[in-house]
PDB file of C-alpha atoms in Angstrom:
ATOM      1  CA  UNK A 132      67.838 115.054 -13.688  1.00 58.00           C
ATOM      2  CA  UNK A 133      69.561 115.150 -10.293  1.00 73.00           C
ATOM      3  CA  UNK A 134      73.102 113.760 -10.069  1.00 86.00           C
ATOM      4  CA  UNK A 135      73.691 110.843  -7.696  1.00 93.00           C
ATOM      5  CA  UNK A 136      76.928 110.048  -5.864  1.00 98.00           C
ATOM      6  CA  UNK A 137      78.115 107.418  -3.420  1.00 98.00           C
ATOM      7  CA  UNK A 138      79.408 109.987  -0.929  1.00 98.00           C
ATOM      8  CA  UNK A 139      78.983 113.755  -0.678  1.00 98.00           C
ATOM      9  CA  UNK A 140      81.622 115.531   1.408  1.00 98.00           C
ATOM     10  CA  UNK A 141      81.057 119.069   2.680  1.00 97.00           C
ATOM     11  CA  UNK A 142      84.212 120.985   3.561  1.00 95.00           C
ATOM     12  CA  UNK A 143      87.742 121.373   2.173  1.00 95.00           C
ATOM     13  CA  UNK A 144      89.798 121.614   5.339  1.00 93.00           C
ATOM     14  CA  UNK A 145      92.005 118.716   6.524  1.00 94.00           C
ATOM     15  CA  UNK A 146      88.961 116.627   7.546  1.00 96.00           C
ATOM     16  CA  UNK A 147      87.073 116.981   4.278  1.00 97.00           C
ATOM     17  CA  UNK A 148      90.166 116.536   2.109  1.00 97.00           C
ATOM     18  CA  UNK A 149      91.276 113.400   3.959  1.00 97.00           C
ATOM     19  CA  UNK A 150      87.744 111.997   3.704  1.00 98.00           C
ATOM     20  CA  UNK A 151      87.758 112.687  -0.039  1.00 98.00           C
ATOM     21  CA  UNK A 152      91.176 111.062  -0.513  1.00 98.00           C
ATOM     22  CA  UNK A 153      90.220 107.945   1.445  1.00 98.00           C
ATOM     23  CA  UNK A 154      86.873 107.582  -0.346  1.00 98.00           C
ATOM     24  CA  UNK A 155      88.528 108.109  -3.742  1.00 98.00           C
ATOM     25  CA  UNK A 156      91.177 105.466  -2.994  1.00 97.00           C
ATOM     26  CA  UNK A 157      88.303 103.120  -2.120  1.00 97.00           C
ATOM     27  CA  UNK A 158      86.882 103.726  -5.622  1.00 97.00           C
ATOM     28  CA  UNK A 159      83.798 105.615  -4.499  1.00 98.00           C
ATOM     29  CA  UNK A 160      82.001 108.139  -6.678  1.00 98.00           C
ATOM     30  CA  UNK A 161      82.302 111.322  -4.635  1.00 98.00           C
ATOM     31  CA  UNK A 162      81.433 114.991  -4.790  1.00 98.00           C
ATOM     32  CA  UNK A 163      83.421 117.431  -2.661  1.00 98.00           C
ATOM     33  CA  UNK A 164      81.897 120.804  -1.735  1.00 96.00           C
ATOM     34  CA  UNK A 165      84.077 123.665  -0.557  1.00 93.00           C
ATOM     35  CA  UNK A 166      86.554 126.276  -1.723  1.00 90.00           C
ATOM     36  CA  UNK A 167      89.298 125.851  -4.296  1.00 88.00           C
ATOM     37  CA  UNK A 168      91.407 127.864  -1.853  1.00 86.00           C
ATOM     38  CA  UNK A 169      90.791 124.923   0.518  1.00 85.00           C
ATOM     39  CA  UNK A 170      90.713 125.990   4.169  1.00 79.00           C
ATOM     40  CA  UNK A 171      91.109 129.739   4.729  1.00 70.00           C
ATOM     41  CA  UNK A 172      91.708 128.941   8.402  1.00 70.00           C
ATOM     42  CA  UNK A 173      94.827 126.971   7.435  1.00 76.00           C
ATOM     43  CA  UNK A 174      95.854 129.176   4.513  1.00 72.00           C
ATOM     44  CA  UNK A 175      96.267 132.185   6.792  1.00 70.00           C
ATOM     45  CA  UNK A 176      98.783 130.432   9.056  1.00 74.00           C
ATOM     46  CA  UNK A 177     102.291 131.721   8.248  1.00 77.00           C
ATOM     47  CA  UNK A 178     104.060 130.099  11.200  1.00 79.00           C
ATOM     48  CA  UNK A 179     105.261 126.457  11.268  1.00 82.00           C
ATOM     49  CA  UNK A 180     102.763 123.824  12.441  1.00 83.00           C
ATOM     50  CA  UNK A 181     104.825 121.598  14.690  1.00 82.00           C
ATOM     51  CA  UNK A 182     102.538 118.639  15.411  1.00 85.00           C
ATOM     52  CA  UNK A 183     101.370 117.489  11.943  1.00 87.00           C
ATOM     53  CA  UNK A 184     102.981 114.098  11.319  1.00 89.00           C
ATOM     54  CA  UNK A 185     105.104 113.890   8.163  1.00 89.00           C
ATOM     55  CA  UNK A 186     105.186 117.656   7.528  1.00 88.00           C
ATOM     56  CA  UNK A 187     107.572 119.058  10.150  1.00 84.00           C
ATOM     57  CA  UNK A 188     107.814 122.841  10.305  1.00 83.00           C
ATOM     58  CA  UNK A 189     105.422 123.330   7.355  1.00 88.00           C
ATOM     59  CA  UNK A 190     103.376 126.515   7.508  1.00 88.00           C
ATOM     60  CA  UNK A 191      99.650 126.456   6.888  1.00 84.00           C
ATOM     61  CA  UNK A 192     100.185 127.820   3.373  1.00 86.00           C
ATOM     62  CA  UNK A 193     102.782 125.156   2.598  1.00 90.00           C
ATOM     63  CA  UNK A 194     100.453 122.494   3.984  1.00 89.00           C
ATOM     64  CA  UNK A 195      97.629 123.661   1.710  1.00 89.00           C
ATOM     65  CA  UNK A 196      99.938 123.575  -1.324  1.00 91.00           C
ATOM     66  CA  UNK A 197     100.802 119.961  -0.505  1.00 92.00           C
ATOM     67  CA  UNK A 198      97.117 119.084  -0.042  1.00 93.00           C
ATOM     68  CA  UNK A 199      96.324 120.681  -3.409  1.00 93.00           C
ATOM     69  CA  UNK A 200      98.941 118.599  -5.190  1.00 95.00           C
ATOM     70  CA  UNK A 201      97.656 115.417  -3.587  1.00 95.00           C
ATOM     71  CA  UNK A 202      94.006 115.879  -4.547  1.00 96.00           C
ATOM     72  CA  UNK A 203      95.033 117.009  -8.035  1.00 95.00           C
ATOM     73  CA  UNK A 204      97.089 113.841  -8.481  1.00 96.00           C
ATOM     74  CA  UNK A 205      94.025 111.781  -7.525  1.00 96.00           C
ATOM     75  CA  UNK A 206      91.732 113.701  -9.875  1.00 96.00           C
ATOM     76  CA  UNK A 207      89.582 115.057  -7.055  1.00 97.00           C
ATOM     77  CA  UNK A 208      87.728 118.213  -8.077  1.00 96.00           C
ATOM     78  CA  UNK A 209      86.046 120.753  -5.811  1.00 96.00           C
ATOM     79  CA  UNK A 210      82.491 122.001  -6.332  1.00 96.00           C
ATOM     80  CA  UNK A 211      82.243 125.577  -5.061  1.00 92.00           C
ATOM     81  CA  UNK A 212      78.453 125.688  -4.839  1.00 91.00           C
ATOM     82  CA  UNK A 213      77.219 126.285  -1.300  1.00 89.00           C
ATOM     83  CA  UNK A 214      75.197 123.494   0.312  1.00 93.00           C
ATOM     84  CA  UNK A 215      72.085 125.093   1.810  1.00 91.00           C
ATOM     85  CA  UNK A 216      70.312 122.042   3.251  1.00 93.00           C
ATOM     86  CA  UNK A 217      70.823 118.296   3.580  1.00 96.00           C
ATOM     87  CA  UNK A 218      67.681 116.158   3.775  1.00 96.00           C
ATOM     88  CA  UNK A 219      67.645 112.534   4.909  1.00 96.00           C
ATOM     89  CA  UNK A 220      65.338 110.729   2.471  1.00 95.00           C
ATOM     90  CA  UNK A 221      65.571 107.205   3.901  1.00 91.00           C
ATOM     91  CA  UNK A 222      68.014 105.312   1.696  1.00 92.00           C
ATOM     92  CA  UNK A 223      69.757 108.449   0.432  1.00 96.00           C
ATOM     93  CA  UNK A 224      70.294 112.156   1.059  1.00 97.00           C
ATOM     94  CA  UNK A 225      69.278 115.125  -1.057  1.00 97.00           C
ATOM     95  CA  UNK A 226      71.515 118.196  -0.931  1.00 96.00           C
ATOM     96  CA  UNK A 227      69.973 121.533  -1.885  1.00 94.00           C
ATOM     97  CA  UNK A 228      72.529 123.946  -3.349  1.00 93.00           C
ATOM     98  CA  UNK A 229      72.652 127.729  -3.420  1.00 86.00           C
ATOM     99  CA  UNK A 230      71.731 127.859  -7.120  1.00 87.00           C
ATOM    100  CA  UNK A 231      68.547 125.888  -6.306  1.00 86.00           C
ATOM    101  CA  UNK A 232      69.896 122.711  -7.903  1.00 92.00           C
ATOM    102  CA  UNK A 233      69.929 119.346  -6.117  1.00 95.00           C
ATOM    103  CA  UNK A 234      72.281 116.379  -5.872  1.00 96.00           C
ATOM    104  CA  UNK A 235      71.713 113.005  -4.231  1.00 97.00           C
ATOM    105  CA  UNK A 236      74.179 110.901  -2.268  1.00 98.00           C
ATOM    106  CA  UNK A 237      73.941 107.554  -0.517  1.00 98.00           C
ATOM    107  CA  UNK A 238      76.122 108.861   2.327  1.00 98.00           C
ATOM    108  CA  UNK A 239      77.227 112.315   3.508  1.00 98.00           C
ATOM    109  CA  UNK A 240      80.263 113.477   5.490  1.00 98.00           C
ATOM    110  CA  UNK A 241      80.027 116.847   7.237  1.00 97.00           C
ATOM    111  CA  UNK A 242      83.440 118.508   7.563  1.00 96.00           C
ATOM    112  CA  UNK A 243      82.553 122.182   7.209  1.00 91.00           C
ATOM    113  CA  UNK A 244      84.379 123.371  10.322  1.00 87.00           C
ATOM    114  CA  UNK A 245      83.067 125.181  13.354  1.00 81.00           C
ATOM    115  CA  UNK A 246      80.566 128.026  13.068  1.00 75.00           C
ATOM    116  CA  UNK A 247      81.231 130.783  15.577  1.00 68.00           C
ATOM    117  CA  UNK A 248      78.477 132.410  17.593  1.00 72.00           C
ATOM    118  CA  UNK A 249      74.904 131.214  17.807  1.00 80.00           C
ATOM    119  CA  UNK A 250      71.662 131.642  15.852  1.00 87.00           C
ATOM    120  CA  UNK A 251      69.828 134.929  16.253  1.00 92.00           C
ATOM    121  CA  UNK A 252      66.852 134.856  18.608  1.00 95.00           C
ATOM    122  CA  UNK A 253      63.869 133.936  16.446  1.00 95.00           C
ATOM    123  CA  UNK A 254      66.005 132.464  13.657  1.00 91.00           C
ATOM    124  CA  UNK A 255      65.252 128.818  14.380  1.00 86.00           C
ATOM    125  CA  UNK A 256      61.646 129.556  15.354  1.00 91.00           C
ATOM    126  CA  UNK A 257      60.835 131.151  11.987  1.00 92.00           C
ATOM    127  CA  UNK A 258      62.989 128.974   9.730  1.00 87.00           C
ATOM    128  CA  UNK A 259      60.831 128.246   6.684  1.00 85.00           C
ATOM    129  CA  UNK A 260      58.338 130.863   7.868  1.00 90.00           C
ATOM    130  CA  UNK A 261      60.108 134.071   6.954  1.00 94.00           C
ATOM    131  CA  UNK A 262      63.699 133.019   7.604  1.00 93.00           C
ATOM    132  CA  UNK A 263      65.732 131.615   4.709  1.00 90.00           C
ATOM    133  CA  UNK A 264      69.347 130.684   4.000  1.00 87.00           C
ATOM    134  CA  UNK A 265      69.067 130.768   0.195  1.00 84.00           C
ATOM    135  CA  UNK A 266      68.153 133.877  -1.795  1.00 87.00           C
ATOM    136  CA  UNK A 267      68.111 132.088  -5.145  1.00 82.00           C
ATOM    137  CA  UNK A 268      65.826 129.378  -3.791  1.00 81.00           C
ATOM    138  CA  UNK A 269      63.235 131.518  -2.034  1.00 87.00           C
ATOM    139  CA  UNK A 270      63.296 134.903  -3.783  1.00 90.00           C
ATOM    140  CA  UNK A 271      60.194 134.111  -5.923  1.00 90.00           C
ATOM    141  CA  UNK A 272      58.153 133.622  -2.737  1.00 92.00           C
ATOM    142  CA  UNK A 273      58.649 137.282  -1.846  1.00 95.00           C
ATOM    143  CA  UNK A 274      58.036 138.975  -5.161  1.00 94.00           C
ATOM    144  CA  UNK A 275      56.944 142.569  -4.584  1.00 93.00           C
ATOM    145  CA  UNK A 276      57.624 142.379  -0.829  1.00 96.00           C
ATOM    146  CA  UNK A 277      60.220 143.824   1.530  1.00 96.00           C
ATOM    147  CA  UNK A 278      63.072 141.630   2.783  1.00 97.00           C
ATOM    148  CA  UNK A 279      66.194 141.907   4.904  1.00 97.00           C
ATOM    149  CA  UNK A 280      69.593 140.335   4.206  1.00 96.00           C
ATOM    150  CA  UNK A 281      72.158 139.605   6.918  1.00 96.00           C
ATOM    151  CA  UNK A 282      75.401 139.102   4.997  1.00 93.00           C
ATOM    152  CA  UNK A 283      78.407 137.365   6.499  1.00 88.00           C
ATOM    153  CA  UNK A 284      80.770 138.254   3.649  1.00 86.00           C
ATOM    154  CA  UNK A 285      81.045 140.337   0.485  1.00 89.00           C
ATOM    155  CA  UNK A 286      80.190 137.199  -1.504  1.00 85.00           C
ATOM    156  CA  UNK A 287      76.563 137.740  -0.532  1.00 89.00           C
ATOM    157  CA  UNK A 288      76.327 141.039  -2.412  1.00 92.00           C
ATOM    158  CA  UNK A 289      75.439 139.105  -5.574  1.00 90.00           C
ATOM    159  CA  UNK A 290      72.582 137.432  -3.707  1.00 90.00           C
ATOM    160  CA  UNK A 291      71.260 140.788  -2.512  1.00 92.00           C
ATOM    161  CA  UNK A 292      71.520 142.239  -6.028  1.00 93.00           C
ATOM    162  CA  UNK A 293      69.541 139.266  -7.354  1.00 92.00           C
ATOM    163  CA  UNK A 294      66.891 139.745  -4.672  1.00 94.00           C
ATOM    164  CA  UNK A 295      66.569 143.423  -5.580  1.00 93.00           C
ATOM    165  CA  UNK A 296      65.404 142.400  -9.052  1.00 93.00           C
ATOM    166  CA  UNK A 297      62.576 140.305  -7.628  1.00 94.00           C
ATOM    167  CA  UNK A 298      61.362 141.878  -4.384  1.00 95.00           C
ATOM    168  CA  UNK A 299      60.102 145.374  -3.652  1.00 95.00           C
ATOM    169  CA  UNK A 300      62.953 146.463  -1.358  1.00 96.00           C
ATOM    170  CA  UNK A 301      66.040 144.998   0.341  1.00 96.00           C
ATOM    171  CA  UNK A 302      67.514 146.151   3.660  1.00 97.00           C
ATOM    172  CA  UNK A 303      71.120 144.915   3.652  1.00 96.00           C
ATOM    173  CA  UNK A 304      73.146 144.386   6.835  1.00 96.00           C
ATOM    174  CA  UNK A 305      76.831 143.636   6.084  1.00 95.00           C
ATOM    175  CA  UNK A 306      78.756 141.968   8.911  1.00 92.00           C
ATOM    176  CA  UNK A 307      82.070 142.723   7.196  1.00 90.00           C
ATOM    177  CA  UNK A 308      84.178 145.797   6.475  1.00 89.00           C
ATOM    178  CA  UNK A 309      83.669 147.774   3.306  1.00 85.00           C
ATOM    179  CA  UNK A 310      80.906 149.762   1.632  1.00 88.00           C
ATOM    180  CA  UNK A 311      78.731 147.686  -0.718  1.00 90.00           C
ATOM    181  CA  UNK A 312      77.384 149.365  -3.840  1.00 85.00           C
ATOM    182  CA  UNK A 313      73.845 148.571  -4.991  1.00 88.00           C
ATOM    183  CA  UNK A 314      71.004 150.060  -6.987  1.00 80.00           C
ATOM    184  CA  UNK A 315      68.318 152.220  -5.359  1.00 84.00           C
ATOM    185  CA  UNK A 316      66.318 149.147  -4.387  1.00 90.00           C
ATOM    186  CA  UNK A 317      68.864 148.134  -1.711  1.00 94.00           C
ATOM    187  CA  UNK A 318      69.511 150.128   1.462  1.00 94.00           C
ATOM    188  CA  UNK A 319      72.742 149.367   3.338  1.00 95.00           C
ATOM    189  CA  UNK A 320      72.685 149.566   7.142  1.00 96.00           C
ATOM    190  CA  UNK A 321      75.830 149.245   9.241  1.00 95.00           C
ATOM    191  CA  UNK A 322      73.937 148.009  12.258  1.00 95.00           C
ATOM    192  CA  UNK A 323      74.228 144.833  14.300  1.00 95.00           C
ATOM    193  CA  UNK A 324      71.291 142.411  13.860  1.00 96.00           C
ATOM    194  CA  UNK A 325      69.910 141.367  17.248  1.00 96.00           C
ATOM    195  CA  UNK A 326      66.609 139.490  16.877  1.00 97.00           C
ATOM    196  CA  UNK A 327      64.016 138.305  14.358  1.00 97.00           C
ATOM    197  CA  UNK A 328      60.511 139.198  15.485  1.00 97.00           C
ATOM    198  CA  UNK A 329      57.065 137.971  14.485  1.00 96.00           C
ATOM    199  CA  UNK A 330      53.972 136.059  15.472  1.00 94.00           C
ATOM    200  CA  UNK A 331      53.096 133.157  13.144  1.00 93.00           C
ATOM    201  CA  UNK A 332      55.948 134.138  10.782  1.00 95.00           C
ATOM    202  CA  UNK A 333      58.909 136.495  10.705  1.00 96.00           C
ATOM    203  CA  UNK A 334      57.775 140.110  10.384  1.00 96.00           C
ATOM    204  CA  UNK A 335      60.643 142.300  11.563  1.00 97.00           C
ATOM    205  CA  UNK A 336      64.408 142.405  12.048  1.00 97.00           C
ATOM    206  CA  UNK A 337      65.544 144.211  15.179  1.00 97.00           C
ATOM    207  CA  UNK A 338      69.080 145.649  15.281  1.00 97.00           C
ATOM    208  CA  UNK A 339      71.078 147.441  17.966  1.00 96.00           C
ATOM    209  CA  UNK A 340      69.643 150.712  16.629  1.00 96.00           C
ATOM    210  CA  UNK A 341      66.326 150.195  14.818  1.00 96.00           C
ATOM    211  CA  UNK A 342      63.576 147.753  13.865  1.00 97.00           C
ATOM    212  CA  UNK A 343      62.874 147.016  10.186  1.00 97.00           C
ATOM    213  CA  UNK A 344      59.758 145.470   8.664  1.00 97.00           C
ATOM    214  CA  UNK A 345      60.641 142.369   6.624  1.00 97.00           C
ATOM    215  CA  UNK A 346      58.499 139.655   5.075  1.00 96.00           C
ATOM    216  CA  UNK A 347      61.623 137.480   5.042  1.00 96.00           C
ATOM    217  CA  UNK A 348      65.046 137.666   6.682  1.00 97.00           C
ATOM    218  CA  UNK A 349      67.749 136.010   4.571  1.00 95.00           C
ATOM    219  CA  UNK A 350      70.600 134.925   6.853  1.00 92.00           C
ATOM    220  CA  UNK A 351      73.556 134.355   4.520  1.00 90.00           C
ATOM    221  CA  UNK A 352      76.576 132.967   6.360  1.00 83.00           C
ATOM    222  CA  UNK A 353      79.781 131.397   5.053  1.00 75.00           C
ATOM    223  CA  UNK A 354      78.613 128.200   6.768  1.00 74.00           C
ATOM    224  CA  UNK A 355      75.487 127.182   8.633  1.00 77.00           C
ATOM    225  CA  UNK A 356      75.060 125.767  12.093  1.00 83.00           C
ATOM    226  CA  UNK A 357      74.969 121.967  11.760  1.00 89.00           C
ATOM    227  CA  UNK A 358      71.464 121.558  13.182  1.00 84.00           C
ATOM    228  CA  UNK A 359      70.102 124.036  10.650  1.00 85.00           C
ATOM    229  CA  UNK A 360      71.974 122.477   7.757  1.00 90.00           C
ATOM    230  CA  UNK A 361      70.608 118.987   8.472  1.00 93.00           C
ATOM    231  CA  UNK A 362      67.102 118.762   9.990  1.00 91.00           C
ATOM    232  CA  UNK A 363      66.981 116.168  12.764  1.00 93.00           C
ATOM    233  CA  UNK A 364      70.739 116.119  13.359  1.00 95.00           C
ATOM    234  CA  UNK A 365      71.748 115.698  17.014  1.00 96.00           C
ATOM    235  CA  UNK A 366      74.066 118.464  18.203  1.00 92.00           C
ATOM    236  CA  UNK A 367      75.521 119.798  21.423  1.00 90.00           C
ATOM    237  CA  UNK A 368      76.054 123.526  21.187  1.00 82.00           C
ATOM    238  CA  UNK A 369      77.521 124.119  17.729  1.00 83.00           C
ATOM    239  CA  UNK A 370      79.117 120.653  17.582  1.00 91.00           C
ATOM    240  CA  UNK A 371      77.732 117.513  15.956  1.00 95.00           C
ATOM    241  CA  UNK A 372      77.408 114.490  18.226  1.00 97.00           C
ATOM    242  CA  UNK A 373      79.387 111.524  16.851  1.00 97.00           C
ATOM    243  CA  UNK A 374      80.675 108.182  18.090  1.00 97.00           C
ATOM    244  CA  UNK A 375      84.197 106.833  17.575  1.00 97.00           C
ATOM    245  CA  UNK A 376      83.307 105.814  14.012  1.00 98.00           C
ATOM    246  CA  UNK A 377      82.210 109.400  13.266  1.00 98.00           C
ATOM    247  CA  UNK A 378      78.590 108.265  12.961  1.00 98.00           C
ATOM    248  CA  UNK A 379      75.847 110.769  13.748  1.00 98.00           C
ATOM    249  CA  UNK A 380      72.333 109.916  14.900  1.00 97.00           C
ATOM    250  CA  UNK A 381      71.215 109.764  11.233  1.00 97.00           C
ATOM    251  CA  UNK A 382      72.186 106.540   9.393  1.00 97.00           C
ATOM    252  CA  UNK A 383      74.530 107.287   6.509  1.00 98.00           C
ATOM    253  CA  UNK A 384      75.507 110.713   7.854  1.00 98.00           C
ATOM    254  CA  UNK A 385      78.995 111.157   9.298  1.00 98.00           C
ATOM    255  CA  UNK A 386      80.952 114.140  10.618  1.00 98.00           C
ATOM    256  CA  UNK A 387      84.639 114.947  11.118  1.00 98.00           C
ATOM    257  CA  UNK A 388      86.953 117.753  12.168  1.00 95.00           C
ATOM    258  CA  UNK A 389      86.164 120.968  14.020  1.00 92.00           C
ATOM    259  CA  UNK A 390      82.438 120.480  13.432  1.00 94.00           C
ATOM    260  CA  UNK A 391      82.567 117.648  16.009  1.00 95.00           C
ATOM    261  CA  UNK A 392      84.011 119.892  18.723  1.00 92.00           C
ATOM    262  CA  UNK A 393      87.338 120.431  20.442  1.00 90.00           C
ATOM    263  CA  UNK A 394      90.262 120.019  20.206  1.00 90.00           C
ATOM    264  CA  UNK A 395      90.540 122.151  17.065  1.00 87.00           C
ATOM    265  CA  UNK A 396      93.684 120.524  15.655  1.00 90.00           C
ATOM    266  CA  UNK A 397      94.550 119.862  12.002  1.00 90.00           C
ATOM    267  CA  UNK A 398      95.974 116.422  12.758  1.00 93.00           C
ATOM    268  CA  UNK A 399      92.831 115.417  14.676  1.00 95.00           C
ATOM    269  CA  UNK A 400      90.627 116.669  11.833  1.00 95.00           C
ATOM    270  CA  UNK A 401      92.530 114.674   9.215  1.00 96.00           C
ATOM    271  CA  UNK A 402      92.353 111.521  11.316  1.00 97.00           C
ATOM    272  CA  UNK A 403      88.623 111.891  11.813  1.00 98.00           C
ATOM    273  CA  UNK A 404      88.174 112.505   8.091  1.00 98.00           C
ATOM    274  CA  UNK A 405      89.862 109.187   7.390  1.00 98.00           C
ATOM    275  CA  UNK A 406      87.658 107.362   9.910  1.00 98.00           C
ATOM    276  CA  UNK A 407      84.490 109.034   8.583  1.00 98.00           C
ATOM    277  CA  UNK A 408      85.295 107.949   5.019  1.00 98.00           C
ATOM    278  CA  UNK A 409      86.019 104.366   6.075  1.00 98.00           C
ATOM    279  CA  UNK A 410      82.757 104.306   8.021  1.00 98.00           C
ATOM    280  CA  UNK A 411      80.873 105.659   5.015  1.00 98.00           C
ATOM    281  CA  UNK A 412      82.420 102.975   2.792  1.00 98.00           C
ATOM    282  CA  UNK A 413      81.395 100.268   5.282  1.00 98.00           C
ATOM    283  CA  UNK A 414      77.907 101.771   5.460  1.00 98.00           C
ATOM    284  CA  UNK A 415      77.532 101.577   1.684  1.00 97.00           C
ATOM    285  CA  UNK A 416      78.756  97.983   1.695  1.00 97.00           C
ATOM    286  CA  UNK A 417      76.186  97.046   4.357  1.00 96.00           C
ATOM    287  CA  UNK A 418      73.352  98.330   2.155  1.00 90.00           C
ATOM    288  CA  UNK A 419      74.178  95.977  -0.712  1.00 82.00           C
TER     289      UNK A 419
END
């Protein structure tokens, strides 16, 4: 049976954490998706952050330690499963996770940060027709066939290894440093993916050096572009369109932080996370 929550929050940077804290204080049943290391973007900052109110001269690492203590004190836990898709179902949302499980939520707050770059040519065109973001979910559809994996981090090596047990052959394209080690069913190519080709469905992955036949191209990023994560979501570039209450064009769906566009500031993200949570609480109250 699928779990149901009042609010699902995606992202553990300042926006997502502040949204979780505010929703928790308002006695909402929440689920928070992200990393137990919180925001790697903040964690890597060794210099003092001068403009975060109440934490003068704190480094990013020190800020994350303080955030950790605060959510721990409130009993807020972090679910490290990756959210693959968010579907608006009318009165609620269904979130599909990377292990092919589902959770439901009456409201959702997107705070997953900004995704650099842009989709590959052909990626959006063939989504659901030979382009997938979840190996665990869609591997059975390609049993005995050839697939390609574009991997944004070493975390995706487990996904490729799983695919190799189901499909005929995997062409693996790591976008990170290092030399992955697989069985004979996975071929590693240090080439830059350029375009996904096909007619009615995806059929090939073109790189800067070669073209590979593929019945499916699995694009496995750390985070997805907002419009691909949530079908029907209004975006401008890689940013989600929101109003001053952090409302998106989909009722019950809110966004906060870098995912809403510039300026990319921690203090702005935290403030928007607070507003998004308050708006979500008001939205839930209006449904009763």
